Amino acid sequence: MSLYEVPITKLSGIGEKRAALFRKLGIETVGDMISYYPRSYENWSDTTDIGNVQPEEKCVVRGKVMTPVNTIRISGGRTMAKLSISDDTGYLNLVFFNNKYISSMLRYGETYLFMGKVAYDKYGYQMVSPEFCKVTEGDTITPVYHLTAGLNNHMMIRAAKEALSMLPQTIHDPLPDDIRKRYDLCNLSYALNNVHFPTDLNAMEKARHRLIFEELLVLNLGMRMMKSQSHEQTAVHLLEDHTAEFIQTLPYELTNAQKRAISDCVADMRDKPSPMNRLIQGDVGSGKTAVCAAVCYHTVKNGFQAAFMAPTEILAQQHFETFSAMFADTDVRVELLTGSMTAAEKRKTRERIECGESDIVIGTHALVSESTAFCRLGCAITDEQHRFGVAQRARLASKGEHPHVLVLSATPIPRTLGLIIYGDLDITVIDELPPGRTEVDTFFIRTDKRDRALGFLKKQVEEGRQCYIVCPLVEESEGVDELQNATDYAAELMLGPFRDISVGILHGKMKPKDKEKVMAQFAANEISILVSTTVVEVGVDVKNATVMMIENADRFGLSTLHQLRGRVGRGQYKSYCILVSDNKGENTEQRLGVMCRTNNGFEIADMDLKLRGPGDFFGNRQHGLPQLDIADFSDTETLAQSQEAAQTLLRFSPDLSDGSLRALRAKMRRLFAETENTMN
Ligand code: ADP
Ligand code: MG
């Protein structure tokens, strides 16, 4: 029986009550406990001489107890225990609060290791409430686990020890021998034991490296297998190039970057044996929509349908309007399909799609639902790709016989991440903005300057312009809901500084119909100031809007701020972004400072990665990748090795059906099964 089938309650000292706490950490079985890897380690072997301790630094000292423990009562019914230790280089005082067992645990004359932070005050150096252990016993490097209230690190250590002891003598290693040899990886048994309780630092690194490698390998295999399916397929070839005639009808000259993107796509769709599989990456406002429209036109003129999936209703609606206008003088029939349409509307639309009466279908997730079927889907496009999971992209493509696939992203992604998320997608970068755009001037202010900022917004409105205010983001735990918050905030403005101005509200809890109405009013300049939550984030295009003011700006990732800022500066008017925050943290100054300094999305993405780490890069796991236990994407060398290994294995056994790879295949299934679940 696999240890993943043995409930955690089999471990001593873990009953139902405590099991519930472990469950909070995602640990339900003994196997889960074994793969619950430490977040860091404490190294007891790295000792400092007492004579060399530095105030405010955490260190380990090895000292002999030189005085009996002296326990005294202090205020509030608490106790304080004091003692003194020494080594060859000096004396150190130790202080413990509210621990009545200290005198029985630390014996006069014996030597222990103590770990803690050293303080220096008028009584000299002292270590407050250090952790300690006997010199002879135990491990010199101890694991530190992520915890939850009610579970302390000692309990985790005990559980991990016992769980490891239940591993069979010989465990089957999912990594084939030759892969292990080639990349100098330790075996699984060694890795599991040493990732929790390393014999020394070297063993710890070896163990972690192997587990990270394995996890990245499994991830790579999964991503590649999904893709290889599309590679074996033969593409429908869209031979006739009709894009020139479409481009002529546009009211503006395309940028060179846009032209290049279009010809990349046309070449893919015309010449390649397998379907197009391309990512177009371009900063906000770089004109990706027009590129898509050209690709759709090309598809339709060659006798196929095109689907264009957007992440929100508002965006789908807006694309629909843009496309309808672009194709008004042609025979191309554009269709909208969103979840908010009535059942009858949806049914009729789906009938038209299925019998081939619609040519271009724009929509939300409704496009990938079971009941949507295409007559002859030739090209599937997803906008703002990172918001969709890998699986959703695949699902849209499955609506046709191996259609061409195009994905759009305004989020510049550092290359290492791109490799994993987009794998072998071909990439076109639109690195040029349409002419005439001026940089958005960005300011970071504290709340004491808010009134002045609001005065500035008022002036802009008096000049005929419009403004967005993204209102304070509330965290769920604060017990205020988003709606209440946005409404209160707008009401305050309407009664106060914006008495004579028309203010609208837009938030996530509104019905799609109502959202559309507000957006339409804003687009028609019937609303001057739009107070909203982040639902304006993607794609919305109102050229007359010149100010984006963002409250509690520190709570947003830089990439999100950049997206929000991209809502202004889209027309001929000078535009501004005002970031409001009272957060005094150093990190806030640094991050918001980056926003003020640059408008370049790639620079901002790199900075975001540096300041927040790869785990947070896409915010709330928007990348749709599985949750990883130990690896992150910052270890580029292991990432590259795992990519190479995945390639080798798939060449050897394309569906991993070879007996030696079965365990890896099972791991891959498990990793991706979890993703599917969390995504729906
Ligand atoms: P994004 O890449 O962020 O999706 P959009 O496609 O929404 O950008 O384009 C932003 C704005 O720029 C739109 O209003 C669009 O009409 C306009 N636009 C796109 N291409 C050009 C161009 N070559 N010249 C002038 N304006 C353009
Ligand atoms: Mg867009």
XYZ file of C-alpha atoms and ligand atoms in Angstrom:
708
model
C 0.000 0.000 0.000
C 1.242 3.446 -0.839
C 1.894 5.804 2.043
C -0.395 8.222 0.227
C -3.195 5.910 1.311
C -2.225 5.808 4.976
C -4.071 8.504 6.936
C -1.980 10.885 8.996
C -3.803 9.687 12.120
C -1.688 6.532 11.952
C 1.167 8.600 13.363
C 1.444 8.649 17.138
C 0.018 11.662 18.865
C -2.172 12.641 15.926
C -5.850 12.176 16.585
C -8.797 13.573 14.695
C -8.409 17.004 16.192
C -4.777 17.423 15.295
C -5.346 15.778 11.921
C -7.669 18.670 11.103
C -4.760 21.058 11.623
C -2.508 18.980 9.385
C -5.249 18.996 6.783
C -5.096 22.787 6.778
C -1.540 22.418 5.532
C -2.680 20.001 2.850
C -1.368 16.978 4.744
C -3.894 14.165 4.880
C -1.724 11.109 4.591
C 1.660 9.866 5.743
C 2.819 10.283 2.154
C 1.723 13.930 2.171
C 3.774 14.449 5.320
C 6.848 13.027 3.625
C 6.413 15.370 0.689
C 5.753 18.345 2.959
C 9.265 19.680 2.642
C 10.829 22.125 5.109
C 10.785 25.771 4.126
C 14.214 26.321 5.646
C 16.722 24.849 8.083
C 18.470 25.765 11.260
C 22.093 24.871 11.299
C 23.222 23.957 14.825
C 26.718 23.114 13.704
C 27.507 26.666 12.690
C 28.442 27.908 16.156
C 29.761 31.302 17.237
C 32.184 31.837 20.102
C 30.440 33.607 22.960
C 33.154 36.258 22.830
C 32.150 37.036 19.248
C 28.363 37.277 19.453
C 26.859 40.372 17.881
C 23.783 42.161 19.170
C 20.595 41.659 17.092
C 22.072 38.677 15.275
C 20.730 35.176 15.483
C 23.433 32.674 16.298
C 24.219 29.319 17.847
C 26.525 29.146 20.837
C 27.880 26.112 22.625
C 27.951 26.785 26.341
C 28.274 25.148 29.728
C 25.641 26.064 32.314
C 27.579 27.977 34.986
C 24.807 28.925 37.410
C 21.691 27.259 38.736
C 18.511 28.457 37.050
C 17.096 31.390 38.974
C 13.349 31.775 38.509
C 11.619 34.956 39.680
C 8.099 36.328 39.476
C 7.590 39.410 37.382
C 4.567 41.608 36.660
C 1.333 40.142 35.323
C 1.817 36.819 37.085
C 4.592 35.841 34.732
C 7.883 34.200 35.532
C 11.371 34.864 34.326
C 14.148 32.281 34.466
C 17.766 33.389 34.284
C 21.027 31.551 34.017
C 24.502 32.045 32.773
C 26.567 29.974 30.339
C 30.143 30.137 29.203
C 32.703 28.816 26.766
C 36.431 29.493 26.498
C 35.790 32.972 25.182
C 33.273 34.426 27.621
C 30.011 34.433 29.536
C 26.469 34.914 28.283
C 23.207 35.404 30.194
C 20.105 33.530 29.098
C 16.565 34.608 29.872
C 13.377 32.574 29.498
C 9.851 33.779 30.140
C 7.017 31.623 31.486
C 8.781 28.359 31.152
C 8.650 26.487 34.436
C 10.475 23.488 33.030
C 13.715 25.274 32.317
C 15.330 24.339 35.629
C 14.670 20.668 35.023
C 15.806 20.768 31.395
C 19.049 22.692 31.709
C 21.399 21.126 34.243
C 24.118 22.914 36.074
C 27.540 21.980 34.716
C 26.328 20.446 31.460
C 26.993 21.742 27.965
C 24.252 22.553 25.416
C 23.770 24.290 22.105
C 21.632 27.429 22.244
C 20.138 29.211 19.253
C 18.633 32.665 19.476
C 18.996 36.356 18.964
C 21.420 38.222 21.175
C 20.363 41.469 22.816
C 22.605 44.032 24.387
C 21.419 46.353 27.131
C 22.578 47.776 30.434
C 22.863 44.259 31.876
C 25.253 43.258 29.108
C 24.736 40.609 26.440
C 21.852 38.209 26.772
C 19.976 35.703 24.698
C 16.208 35.756 25.138
C 14.214 32.507 25.004
C 16.713 30.583 22.890
C 16.029 27.142 21.528
C 18.452 24.561 22.827
C 19.536 20.957 22.565
C 22.094 18.619 24.105
C 25.364 18.660 22.282
C 25.581 14.957 21.829
C 22.065 14.250 20.718
C 20.133 14.778 17.549
C 20.676 16.421 14.280
C 22.899 19.365 13.711
C 20.651 20.702 10.966
C 16.998 20.853 11.870
C 14.101 21.500 9.507
C 11.791 24.489 9.795
C 8.284 23.913 8.443
C 5.478 26.211 7.430
C 3.024 26.022 10.303
C -0.540 26.775 11.116
C -2.025 27.904 14.432
C -2.002 24.974 16.834
C 0.897 23.143 15.226
C 4.431 23.978 16.244
C 7.667 23.024 14.599
C 8.403 20.290 17.140
C 5.173 18.516 16.272
C 6.034 18.719 12.594
C 9.497 17.338 13.215
C 8.074 14.428 15.168
C 5.510 13.661 12.489
C 8.106 13.849 9.717
C 10.482 11.522 11.597
C 7.840 8.919 12.176
C 6.503 9.192 8.631
C 9.986 8.624 7.223
C 10.464 5.599 9.446
C 7.457 4.027 7.727
C 9.116 4.143 4.313
C 9.940 0.647 3.105
C 13.591 -0.415 3.057
C 13.781 -0.208 -0.697
C 11.639 2.330 -2.431
C 11.130 2.388 -6.123
C 12.777 5.440 -7.609
C 10.675 7.068 -10.344
C 13.795 8.564 -11.932
C 15.408 6.103 -14.342
C 18.996 5.182 -13.450
C 20.583 6.715 -16.502
C 18.888 10.052 -15.885
C 20.088 9.963 -12.296
C 23.605 9.195 -13.420
C 23.703 11.776 -16.156
C 22.578 14.621 -13.894
C 24.352 13.340 -10.790
C 21.214 12.981 -8.689
C 20.917 11.055 -5.443
C 18.341 8.294 -5.061
C 14.854 8.892 -3.725
C 15.332 7.302 -0.344
C 18.403 9.403 0.389
C 16.614 12.496 -0.887
C 13.548 12.081 1.286
C 15.521 11.397 4.445
C 17.957 14.202 3.892
C 15.493 16.816 2.778
C 13.930 16.588 6.241
C 16.880 15.597 8.405
C 20.093 16.266 6.541
C 23.266 14.783 7.930
C 25.111 17.894 6.776
C 24.679 20.871 4.479
C 25.986 19.027 1.478
C 23.457 16.231 1.949
C 20.694 18.788 2.280
C 21.603 20.454 -1.001
C 21.884 17.137 -2.790
C 18.490 16.047 -1.511
C 16.778 19.285 -2.433
C 18.390 19.422 -5.824
C 17.166 15.977 -6.702
C 13.602 16.674 -5.553
C 13.497 19.998 -7.389
C 14.813 18.330 -10.513
C 12.207 15.624 -10.305
C 9.372 18.063 -9.795
C 10.421 20.281 -12.685
C 10.877 17.197 -14.839
C 7.365 16.019 -14.071
C 6.019 19.482 -14.825
C 7.904 19.619 -18.094
C 6.718 16.197 -19.127
C 3.143 17.217 -18.501
C 3.409 20.445 -20.449
C 5.188 18.750 -23.312
C 2.772 15.895 -23.574
C -0.094 18.325 -23.862
C 1.713 20.047 -26.651
C 3.093 17.068 -28.491
C -0.493 16.109 -29.117
C -0.879 19.249 -31.156
C 2.400 18.648 -32.948
C 1.496 15.275 -34.311
C -1.514 16.793 -35.919
C -1.655 18.024 -39.412
C -2.791 21.561 -39.839
C -5.424 22.916 -42.120
C -3.506 25.099 -44.486
C -4.882 28.556 -45.028
C -3.181 29.276 -48.296
C -4.506 32.532 -49.630
C -3.186 35.636 -47.928
C -6.021 38.119 -47.544
C -4.534 40.276 -44.853
C -3.429 43.116 -47.120
C -6.959 43.898 -48.204
C -8.037 43.973 -44.570
C -5.172 46.174 -43.438
C -6.168 48.727 -46.056
C -9.539 49.211 -44.425
C -8.060 50.190 -41.046
C -8.251 53.884 -40.138
C -4.574 53.915 -39.194
C -1.253 52.666 -40.502
C -0.108 49.542 -38.668
C 3.193 49.706 -36.851
C 6.032 47.618 -38.226
C 5.786 45.349 -35.198
C 2.098 44.741 -35.891
C 2.835 43.945 -39.524
C 5.531 41.510 -38.482
C 3.164 39.784 -36.073
C 0.567 39.361 -38.779
C 3.004 37.939 -41.294
C 4.420 35.524 -38.665
C 0.919 34.184 -38.143
C 0.069 33.971 -41.808
C 3.293 32.082 -42.476
C 2.490 29.616 -39.672
C -1.006 29.020 -40.988
C 0.046 28.633 -44.568
C 3.284 26.688 -44.535
C 3.793 24.630 -41.422
C 2.913 20.938 -41.290
C 1.466 21.265 -37.767
C -0.948 23.931 -36.585
C 0.214 27.395 -35.593
C 1.051 27.554 -31.907
C 2.087 31.140 -31.301
C 2.201 33.661 -28.486
C 2.023 37.354 -29.237
C 3.468 39.361 -26.414
C 2.949 43.096 -26.507
C 2.667 45.779 -23.898
C -0.700 47.329 -23.105
C -1.847 49.512 -25.950
C 0.505 48.005 -28.511
C -2.420 47.105 -30.759
C -2.782 43.352 -30.410
C -6.478 43.500 -31.225
C -5.902 44.683 -34.773
C -3.404 41.869 -35.292
C -6.009 39.373 -34.134
C -8.616 40.856 -36.386
C -6.297 40.396 -39.354
C -5.652 36.776 -38.365
C -9.388 36.169 -37.992
C -10.074 37.721 -41.382
C -7.414 35.550 -42.956
C -8.989 32.471 -41.384
C -12.503 33.348 -42.493
C -11.496 34.207 -46.057
C -9.938 30.763 -46.300
C -13.241 29.193 -45.392
C -12.929 28.595 -41.640
C -14.307 30.012 -38.405
C -12.266 31.873 -35.813
C -12.872 31.982 -32.058
C -11.579 34.736 -29.799
C -11.827 34.132 -26.057
C -11.488 36.997 -23.563
C -11.187 36.690 -19.779
C -14.042 39.050 -18.820
C -17.483 39.975 -20.089
C -16.548 43.603 -20.457
C -13.568 42.778 -22.559
C -15.464 40.331 -24.744
C -18.137 42.956 -25.267
C -15.546 45.521 -26.203
C -13.755 43.240 -28.639
C -17.122 42.428 -30.162
C -17.830 46.095 -30.755
C -14.368 46.722 -32.161
C -14.631 43.757 -34.502
C -18.176 44.581 -35.558
C -17.047 48.040 -36.583
C -13.953 46.734 -38.362
C -15.922 44.206 -40.370
C -19.020 46.332 -40.925
C -18.337 46.762 -44.639
C -17.447 43.142 -45.271
C -19.449 39.946 -45.453
C -17.754 38.601 -42.308
C -20.314 37.757 -39.645
C -19.198 38.507 -36.072
C -20.918 36.851 -33.135
C -20.824 37.358 -29.359
C -21.282 34.529 -26.854
C -21.063 35.225 -23.133
C -22.346 33.615 -19.977
C -24.618 36.526 -19.152
C -26.781 36.159 -22.249
C -30.190 34.607 -21.682
C -30.509 30.885 -22.238
C -32.539 31.487 -25.369
C -30.004 33.940 -26.806
C -27.199 31.544 -26.096
C -29.023 28.676 -27.724
C -29.690 30.636 -30.895
C -26.122 31.883 -31.034
C -24.788 28.377 -30.571
C -26.980 27.136 -33.375
C -25.557 29.749 -35.705
C -22.020 28.807 -34.659
C -22.652 25.124 -35.145
C -24.240 25.387 -38.562
C -21.557 27.781 -39.766
C -23.604 30.948 -40.020
C -21.128 32.812 -37.822
C -17.585 33.454 -38.942
C -15.868 35.054 -35.974
C -17.092 34.207 -32.504
C -15.994 36.392 -29.630
C -16.788 35.348 -26.101
C -15.877 34.433 -22.579
C -15.496 30.989 -21.006
C -18.877 30.231 -22.527
C -16.946 29.408 -25.680
C -15.350 26.351 -24.133
C -18.458 25.010 -22.433
C -19.693 21.592 -23.499
C -22.613 22.902 -25.427
C -20.616 25.087 -27.784
C -19.687 23.350 -31.022
C -18.134 24.868 -34.103
C -18.852 23.977 -37.666
C -15.255 24.306 -38.861
C -13.031 26.066 -36.364
C -9.795 27.058 -38.041
C -8.205 29.327 -35.477
C -8.586 29.652 -31.703
C -7.335 32.825 -30.041
C -7.159 33.574 -26.324
C -6.609 37.077 -25.031
C -4.661 37.855 -21.848
C -3.545 34.265 -21.871
C -2.056 34.010 -18.401
C -5.510 34.301 -16.908
C -6.553 31.076 -18.482
C -5.238 27.740 -17.363
C -3.312 25.556 -19.717
C -6.261 23.209 -19.743
C -8.703 25.883 -20.864
C -6.545 26.795 -23.785
C -6.454 23.149 -24.791
C -10.216 22.921 -24.408
C -10.823 25.784 -26.817
C -8.538 24.176 -29.370
C -10.388 20.899 -28.977
C -13.463 22.573 -30.447
C -11.973 22.127 -33.878
C -9.950 19.604 -35.849
C -6.510 20.794 -34.754
C -7.135 24.485 -35.304
C -4.366 27.056 -35.342
C -3.770 28.481 -31.895
C -2.826 32.040 -31.065
C -2.471 33.446 -27.576
C -2.074 37.083 -26.601
C -0.421 38.396 -23.516
C 0.182 41.900 -22.257
C 2.137 40.558 -19.317
C 5.761 40.489 -20.245
C 7.211 37.337 -18.808
C 10.820 36.741 -17.944
C 12.207 34.157 -20.295
C 12.675 31.343 -17.780
C 9.034 31.477 -16.804
C 7.949 31.761 -20.390
C 9.675 28.506 -21.229
C 7.663 26.615 -18.676
C 4.337 28.275 -19.202
C 4.390 28.482 -22.938
C 6.857 25.671 -23.563
C 7.461 25.369 -27.256
C 5.102 28.110 -28.317
C 6.636 30.342 -30.929
C 6.808 33.890 -29.733
C 6.341 37.198 -31.494
C 7.010 40.324 -29.494
C 5.286 43.566 -30.434
C 7.910 45.957 -29.212
C 6.550 49.183 -30.597
C 3.634 51.394 -29.601
C 1.457 53.161 -32.194
C 2.824 56.626 -32.888
C 1.671 59.664 -30.972
C 1.479 58.009 -27.569
C 2.945 60.045 -24.756
C 4.254 58.452 -21.602
C 1.868 58.434 -18.687
C 3.275 60.615 -15.891
C 3.128 58.671 -12.656
C 3.134 60.026 -9.091
C 3.245 58.340 -5.711
C 1.478 60.249 -2.942
C 0.488 59.750 0.704
C -3.143 60.115 1.763
C -2.554 63.600 3.184
C -2.208 64.729 -0.429
C -5.360 62.971 -1.575
C -7.520 66.114 -1.519
C -5.128 67.866 -3.818
C -5.165 64.883 -6.151
C -8.963 64.882 -6.196
C -8.821 68.595 -7.048
C -6.625 67.700 -9.993
C -9.134 65.100 -11.195
C -11.852 67.717 -10.958
C -9.880 70.058 -13.163
C -9.352 67.369 -15.757
C -13.084 66.724 -15.833
C -13.751 70.430 -16.253
C -11.510 70.294 -19.303
C -13.695 67.528 -20.695
C -11.553 64.548 -19.725
C -12.486 61.466 -17.730
C -10.871 59.634 -14.828
C -10.696 56.229 -13.202
C -10.364 55.737 -9.494
C -9.535 52.219 -8.404
C -10.842 52.190 -4.907
C -9.197 50.734 -1.846
C -8.822 47.051 -2.138
C -10.171 45.302 0.909
C -9.019 41.978 2.135
C -11.718 39.469 2.855
C -10.563 39.044 6.403
C -11.341 42.658 7.146
C -15.000 41.770 6.989
C -15.902 44.563 4.593
C -17.105 43.429 1.255
C -15.946 44.839 -1.995
C -19.354 46.186 -2.930
C -19.869 48.044 0.325
C -16.433 49.447 0.055
C -16.742 50.731 -3.506
C -20.187 52.139 -2.822
C -19.188 53.959 0.358
C -16.154 55.369 -1.303
C -18.104 56.637 -4.315
C -20.816 58.090 -2.085
C -18.233 60.068 -0.161
C -16.884 61.532 -3.368
C -20.324 62.317 -4.755
C -21.338 64.155 -1.620
C -18.004 65.874 -1.266
C -15.470 66.977 -3.837
C -17.370 65.648 -6.859
C -20.803 67.096 -6.011
C -21.273 68.518 -9.501
C -19.653 65.686 -11.407
C -21.231 62.505 -12.658
C -19.658 59.556 -10.870
C -20.224 55.900 -11.752
C -19.424 52.675 -9.941
C -18.170 49.425 -11.341
C -17.413 46.381 -9.228
C -17.094 42.658 -9.515
C -20.398 41.797 -7.880
C -22.537 43.699 -10.394
C -24.598 41.825 -12.937
C -22.869 41.749 -16.314
C -25.730 43.725 -17.847
C -25.298 46.498 -15.304
C -21.554 46.507 -15.801
C -22.017 46.876 -19.518
C -24.396 49.749 -18.979
C -21.932 51.597 -16.787
C -19.104 50.953 -19.233
C -21.227 52.171 -22.115
C -22.042 55.340 -20.193
C -18.401 55.865 -19.448
C -17.435 55.258 -23.066
C -20.054 57.838 -24.112
C -18.687 60.320 -21.569
C -21.961 60.376 -19.646
C -19.943 59.361 -16.613
C -16.891 61.477 -15.896
C -15.347 59.619 -13.022
C -15.516 55.873 -12.736
C -14.937 54.439 -9.288
C -14.166 50.794 -9.598
C -12.505 47.737 -8.233
C -9.960 46.045 -10.458
C -12.553 44.960 -12.997
C -11.274 47.726 -15.247
C -7.930 46.038 -15.267
C -7.794 44.423 -18.643
C -8.328 45.778 -22.073
C -10.876 48.528 -21.495
C -10.321 51.241 -24.061
C -11.638 54.760 -23.495
C -9.376 57.245 -25.239
C -10.748 60.294 -23.433
C -9.710 58.991 -20.000
C -6.583 60.737 -18.741
C -6.226 59.963 -15.042
C -5.876 56.636 -13.279
C -5.853 57.064 -9.533
C -5.196 53.946 -7.477
C -5.869 53.774 -3.744
C -3.836 51.397 -1.561
C -1.558 50.940 -4.496
C 0.903 48.929 -2.397
C -1.552 46.047 -2.319
C -1.278 45.425 -6.037
C 1.480 43.660 -7.886
C 3.516 45.825 -10.227
C 2.198 44.008 -13.251
C -1.362 44.746 -12.217
C -0.515 48.389 -11.605
C 1.025 48.520 -15.053
C -2.107 47.032 -16.573
C -4.277 49.531 -14.723
C -2.105 52.405 -15.841
C -2.492 51.147 -19.397
C -6.159 52.221 -19.265
C -5.078 55.846 -19.718
C -2.815 57.488 -22.236
C -4.612 55.763 -25.090
C -5.584 58.888 -26.977
C -4.194 62.296 -27.825
C -4.349 63.761 -24.305
C -1.576 63.933 -21.746
C -2.331 61.327 -19.086
C -1.485 60.709 -15.442
C -1.363 57.890 -12.957
C -1.602 58.661 -9.243
C -0.621 55.936 -6.788
C -1.906 56.475 -3.256
C -0.513 54.585 -0.292
C 0.278 55.165 3.340
C 2.271 51.988 3.664
C 5.605 53.002 5.164
C 7.492 49.851 4.217
C 10.724 50.186 2.316
C 9.472 47.737 -0.246
C 6.489 49.967 -1.023
C 8.682 52.972 -1.772
C 10.868 50.833 -3.956
C 8.052 49.186 -5.887
C 5.949 52.266 -6.434
C 9.150 54.113 -7.273
C 9.675 51.730 -10.174
C 6.237 52.629 -11.491
C 7.072 56.328 -11.373
C 10.363 55.774 -13.132
C 9.397 53.640 -16.090
C 6.538 52.837 -18.454
C 8.291 49.802 -19.858
C 6.356 46.622 -19.136
C 9.322 44.281 -19.433
C 11.391 46.300 -16.995
C 8.473 46.305 -14.584
C 7.976 42.553 -14.905
C 11.627 41.883 -14.148
C 11.470 44.156 -11.137
C 8.315 42.462 -9.922
C 10.038 39.118 -10.181
C 13.016 40.419 -8.229
C 11.045 42.110 -5.484
C 8.299 39.585 -4.963
C 9.851 36.344 -6.110
C 8.586 33.990 -8.753
C 5.913 32.435 -6.572
C 3.917 35.631 -6.532
C 4.629 36.638 -10.049
C 1.216 35.957 -11.412
C -0.627 36.877 -8.270
C -3.147 34.331 -7.234
C -1.796 31.452 -9.283
C -3.196 32.923 -12.427
C -0.723 31.057 -14.558
C -2.793 27.918 -14.248
C 0.259 25.805 -13.523
C 0.124 23.109 -10.890
C 1.122 23.954 -7.340
C 4.706 22.899 -6.762
C 5.959 21.335 -3.538
C 9.580 22.329 -3.603
C 10.696 23.820 -6.910
C 10.401 27.381 -7.994
C 11.347 28.902 -11.275
C 14.329 30.866 -10.090
C 16.727 27.946 -10.405
C 17.333 28.345 -14.108
C 20.078 25.751 -14.346
C 17.976 22.929 -12.954
C 15.111 24.174 -15.068
C 17.188 23.839 -18.207
C 18.421 20.380 -17.206
C 14.921 19.166 -16.487
C 13.809 20.435 -19.878
C 16.570 18.528 -21.576
C 15.770 15.379 -19.602
C 12.065 15.636 -20.448
C 12.952 15.827 -24.109
C 15.176 12.762 -23.858
C 12.547 10.705 -22.067
C 9.780 11.634 -24.484
C 11.971 10.785 -27.437
C 12.534 7.389 -25.868
C 8.870 6.838 -25.015
C 6.523 9.522 -26.347
C 3.589 8.567 -24.138
C 5.745 7.483 -21.168
C 4.225 4.030 -21.446
C 7.571 2.269 -21.088
C 7.672 0.243 -17.887
C 10.611 2.192 -16.492
C 8.678 5.450 -16.739
C 5.387 4.414 -15.280
C 6.038 5.950 -11.888
C 6.904 9.259 -13.502
C 3.771 9.136 -15.558
C 1.691 8.517 -12.444
C 3.348 11.484 -10.748
C 2.593 13.651 -13.724
C -1.037 12.648 -13.714
C -1.299 13.436 -10.039
C 0.287 16.867 -10.403
C -2.012 17.851 -13.227
C -5.101 16.299 -11.700
C -4.708 18.690 -8.785
C -4.503 21.631 -11.152
C -7.648 20.685 -12.964
C -9.437 20.543 -9.651
C -8.256 23.850 -8.340
C -8.979 25.559 -11.604
C -12.645 24.723 -11.804
P -3.669 46.007 -26.648
O -2.429 45.518 -27.299
O -3.425 46.497 -25.257
O -4.787 45.012 -26.725
P -5.367 47.524 -28.347
O -5.433 46.529 -29.434
O -6.551 47.654 -27.459
O -4.076 47.296 -27.472
O -5.009 48.919 -29.015
C -4.944 50.068 -28.249
C -5.476 51.254 -29.029
O -4.575 51.604 -30.071
C -6.803 51.002 -29.694
O -7.597 52.121 -29.483
C -6.461 50.840 -31.159
O -7.511 51.313 -31.971
C -5.249 51.718 -31.303
N -4.295 51.267 -32.330
C -3.899 50.015 -32.571
N -2.976 49.978 -33.556
C -2.766 51.261 -33.934
C -1.925 51.884 -34.888
N -1.093 51.183 -35.659
N -1.973 53.225 -34.995
C -2.788 53.935 -34.206
N -3.607 53.418 -33.293
C -3.607 52.093 -33.142
Mg -6.009 43.974 -25.469
